[in-house]
Tab-separated table of C-alpha atoms in Angstrom:
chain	number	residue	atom	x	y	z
A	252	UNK	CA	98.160	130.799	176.894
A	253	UNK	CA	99.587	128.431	174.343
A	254	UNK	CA	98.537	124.783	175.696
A	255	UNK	CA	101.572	123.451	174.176
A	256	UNK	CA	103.745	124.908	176.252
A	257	UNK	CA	104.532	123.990	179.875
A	258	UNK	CA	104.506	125.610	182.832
A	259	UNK	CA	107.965	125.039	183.055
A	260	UNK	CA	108.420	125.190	179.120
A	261	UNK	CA	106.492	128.733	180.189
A	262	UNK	CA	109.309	129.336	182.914
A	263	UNK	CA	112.523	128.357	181.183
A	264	UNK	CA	111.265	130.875	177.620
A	265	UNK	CA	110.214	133.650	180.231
A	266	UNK	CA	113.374	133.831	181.298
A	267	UNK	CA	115.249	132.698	178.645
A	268	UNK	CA	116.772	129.599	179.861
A	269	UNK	CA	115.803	127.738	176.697
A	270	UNK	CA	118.856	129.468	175.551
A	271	UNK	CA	121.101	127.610	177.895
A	272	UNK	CA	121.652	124.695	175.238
A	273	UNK	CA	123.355	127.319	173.342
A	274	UNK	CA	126.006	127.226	175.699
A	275	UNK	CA	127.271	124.233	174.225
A	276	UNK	CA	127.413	125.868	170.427
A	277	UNK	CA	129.484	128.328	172.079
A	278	UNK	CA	131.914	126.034	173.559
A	279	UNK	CA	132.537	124.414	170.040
A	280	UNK	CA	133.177	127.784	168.645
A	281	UNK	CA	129.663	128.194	166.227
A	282	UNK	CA	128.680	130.695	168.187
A	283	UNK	CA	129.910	133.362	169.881
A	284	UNK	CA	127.821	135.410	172.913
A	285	UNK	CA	126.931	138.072	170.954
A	286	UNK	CA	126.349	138.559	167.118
A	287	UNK	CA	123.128	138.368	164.474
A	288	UNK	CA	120.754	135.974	165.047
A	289	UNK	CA	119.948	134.261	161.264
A	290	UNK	CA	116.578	133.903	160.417
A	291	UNK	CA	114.784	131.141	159.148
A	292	UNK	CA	116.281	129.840	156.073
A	293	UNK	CA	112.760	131.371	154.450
A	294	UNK	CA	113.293	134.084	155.198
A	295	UNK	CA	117.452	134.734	154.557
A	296	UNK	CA	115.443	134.198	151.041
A	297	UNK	CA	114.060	137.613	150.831
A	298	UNK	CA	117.873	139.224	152.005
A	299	UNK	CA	119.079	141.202	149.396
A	300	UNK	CA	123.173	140.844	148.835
A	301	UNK	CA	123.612	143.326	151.542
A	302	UNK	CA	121.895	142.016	153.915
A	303	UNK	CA	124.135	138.873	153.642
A	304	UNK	CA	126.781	140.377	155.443
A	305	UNK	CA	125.301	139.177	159.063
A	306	UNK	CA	126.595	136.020	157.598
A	307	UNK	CA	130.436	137.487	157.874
A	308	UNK	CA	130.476	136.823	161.495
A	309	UNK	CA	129.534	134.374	164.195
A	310	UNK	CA	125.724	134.642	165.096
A	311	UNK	CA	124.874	134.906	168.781
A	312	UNK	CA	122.539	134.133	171.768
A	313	UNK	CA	122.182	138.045	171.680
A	314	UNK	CA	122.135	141.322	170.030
A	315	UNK	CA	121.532	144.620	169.478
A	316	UNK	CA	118.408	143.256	167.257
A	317	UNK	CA	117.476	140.642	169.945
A	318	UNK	CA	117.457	143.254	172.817
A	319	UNK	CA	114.977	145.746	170.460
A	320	UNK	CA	112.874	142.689	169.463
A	321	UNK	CA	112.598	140.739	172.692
A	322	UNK	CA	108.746	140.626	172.365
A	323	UNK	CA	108.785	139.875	168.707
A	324	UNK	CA	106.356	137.683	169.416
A	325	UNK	CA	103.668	140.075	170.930
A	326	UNK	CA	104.594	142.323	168.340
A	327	UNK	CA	103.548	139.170	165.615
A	328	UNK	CA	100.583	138.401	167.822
A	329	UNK	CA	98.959	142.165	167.416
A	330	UNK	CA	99.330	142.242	164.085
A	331	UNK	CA	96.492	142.297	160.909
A	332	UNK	CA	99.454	140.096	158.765
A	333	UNK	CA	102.377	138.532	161.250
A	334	UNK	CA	103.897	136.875	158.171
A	335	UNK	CA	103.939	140.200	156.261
A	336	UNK	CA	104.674	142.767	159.172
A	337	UNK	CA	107.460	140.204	159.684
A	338	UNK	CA	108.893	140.368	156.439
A	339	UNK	CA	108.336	144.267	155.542
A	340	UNK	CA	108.470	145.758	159.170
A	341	UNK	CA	110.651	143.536	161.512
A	342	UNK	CA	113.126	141.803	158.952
A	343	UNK	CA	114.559	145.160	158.059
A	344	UNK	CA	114.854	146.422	160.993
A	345	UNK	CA	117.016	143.834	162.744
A	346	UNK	CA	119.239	143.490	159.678
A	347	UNK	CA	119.510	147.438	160.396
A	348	UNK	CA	120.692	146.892	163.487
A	349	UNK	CA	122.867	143.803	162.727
A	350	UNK	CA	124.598	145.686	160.519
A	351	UNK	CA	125.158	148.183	162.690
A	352	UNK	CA	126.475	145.733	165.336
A	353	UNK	CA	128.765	144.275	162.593
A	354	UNK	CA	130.360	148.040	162.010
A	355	UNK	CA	130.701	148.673	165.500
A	356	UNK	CA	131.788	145.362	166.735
A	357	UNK	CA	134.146	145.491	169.704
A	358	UNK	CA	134.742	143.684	173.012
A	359	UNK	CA	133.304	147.076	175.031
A	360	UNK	CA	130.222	146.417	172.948
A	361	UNK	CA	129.547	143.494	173.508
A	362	UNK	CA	130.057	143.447	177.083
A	363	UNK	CA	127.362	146.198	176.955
A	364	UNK	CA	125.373	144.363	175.180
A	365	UNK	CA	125.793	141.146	177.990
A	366	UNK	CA	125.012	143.146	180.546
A	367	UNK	CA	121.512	144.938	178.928
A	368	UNK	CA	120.585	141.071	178.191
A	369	UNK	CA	121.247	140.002	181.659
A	370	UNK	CA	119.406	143.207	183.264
A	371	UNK	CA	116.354	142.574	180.834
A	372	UNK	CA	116.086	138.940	181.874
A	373	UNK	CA	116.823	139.725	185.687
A	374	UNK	CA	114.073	142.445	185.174
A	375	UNK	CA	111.330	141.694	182.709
């Protein structure tokens, strides 16, 4: 219901084709399929030294924390304080789970974790 978005604009996000471009960043090698996803530069402000390790390897176009927080956006959208259920609820988590990722890292994994994203686009 945003009036600054297209129909297609609508189209290409809903099924993640604005992601296509990305394509490109992997060809050059600054990106790789899967990895973290940074946040904002903002927000990499509030990381503790920890949390930097994300930074340790290639980000991605997707993720254990992108799968889990596909509708981050509804999730922002129902809440009293977006910015601060961002920053004290969601931020965590998905460094949780980038972390995780980064421990567990393999090739098996992250053919996985292709094939979830392409099953959740396909069927959400």
């Amino acid at each position: 219901n945003d009036t600054r978005i297209t129909k297609v604009g609508y189209i290409l996000r809903r099924y993640k084709l604005d992601e296509f471009p990305q394509l490109f960043n992997i060809l050059k090698g600054d990106m790789s399929f899967v990895g973290p996803r940074p946040e904002l530069r903002y927000y990499v402000n509030f990381y503790s030294e920890d949390d930097m390790k994300i930074f340790a390897v290639r980000p991605g176009i997707t993720g254990l924390a992108s799968l889990k927080y596909r509708n981050e956006v509804e999730l922002l959208e129902a809440a009293d304080n977006p910015e601060q259920y961002f920053i004290h609820t969601i931020m965590p988590d998905k460094l949780r789970y980038n972390k995780t990722y980064i421990k567990q890292q393999s090739l098996l994994l992250d053919i996985k974790l292709i094939l979830q994203t392409i099953i959740t686009v396909v069927t959400k």
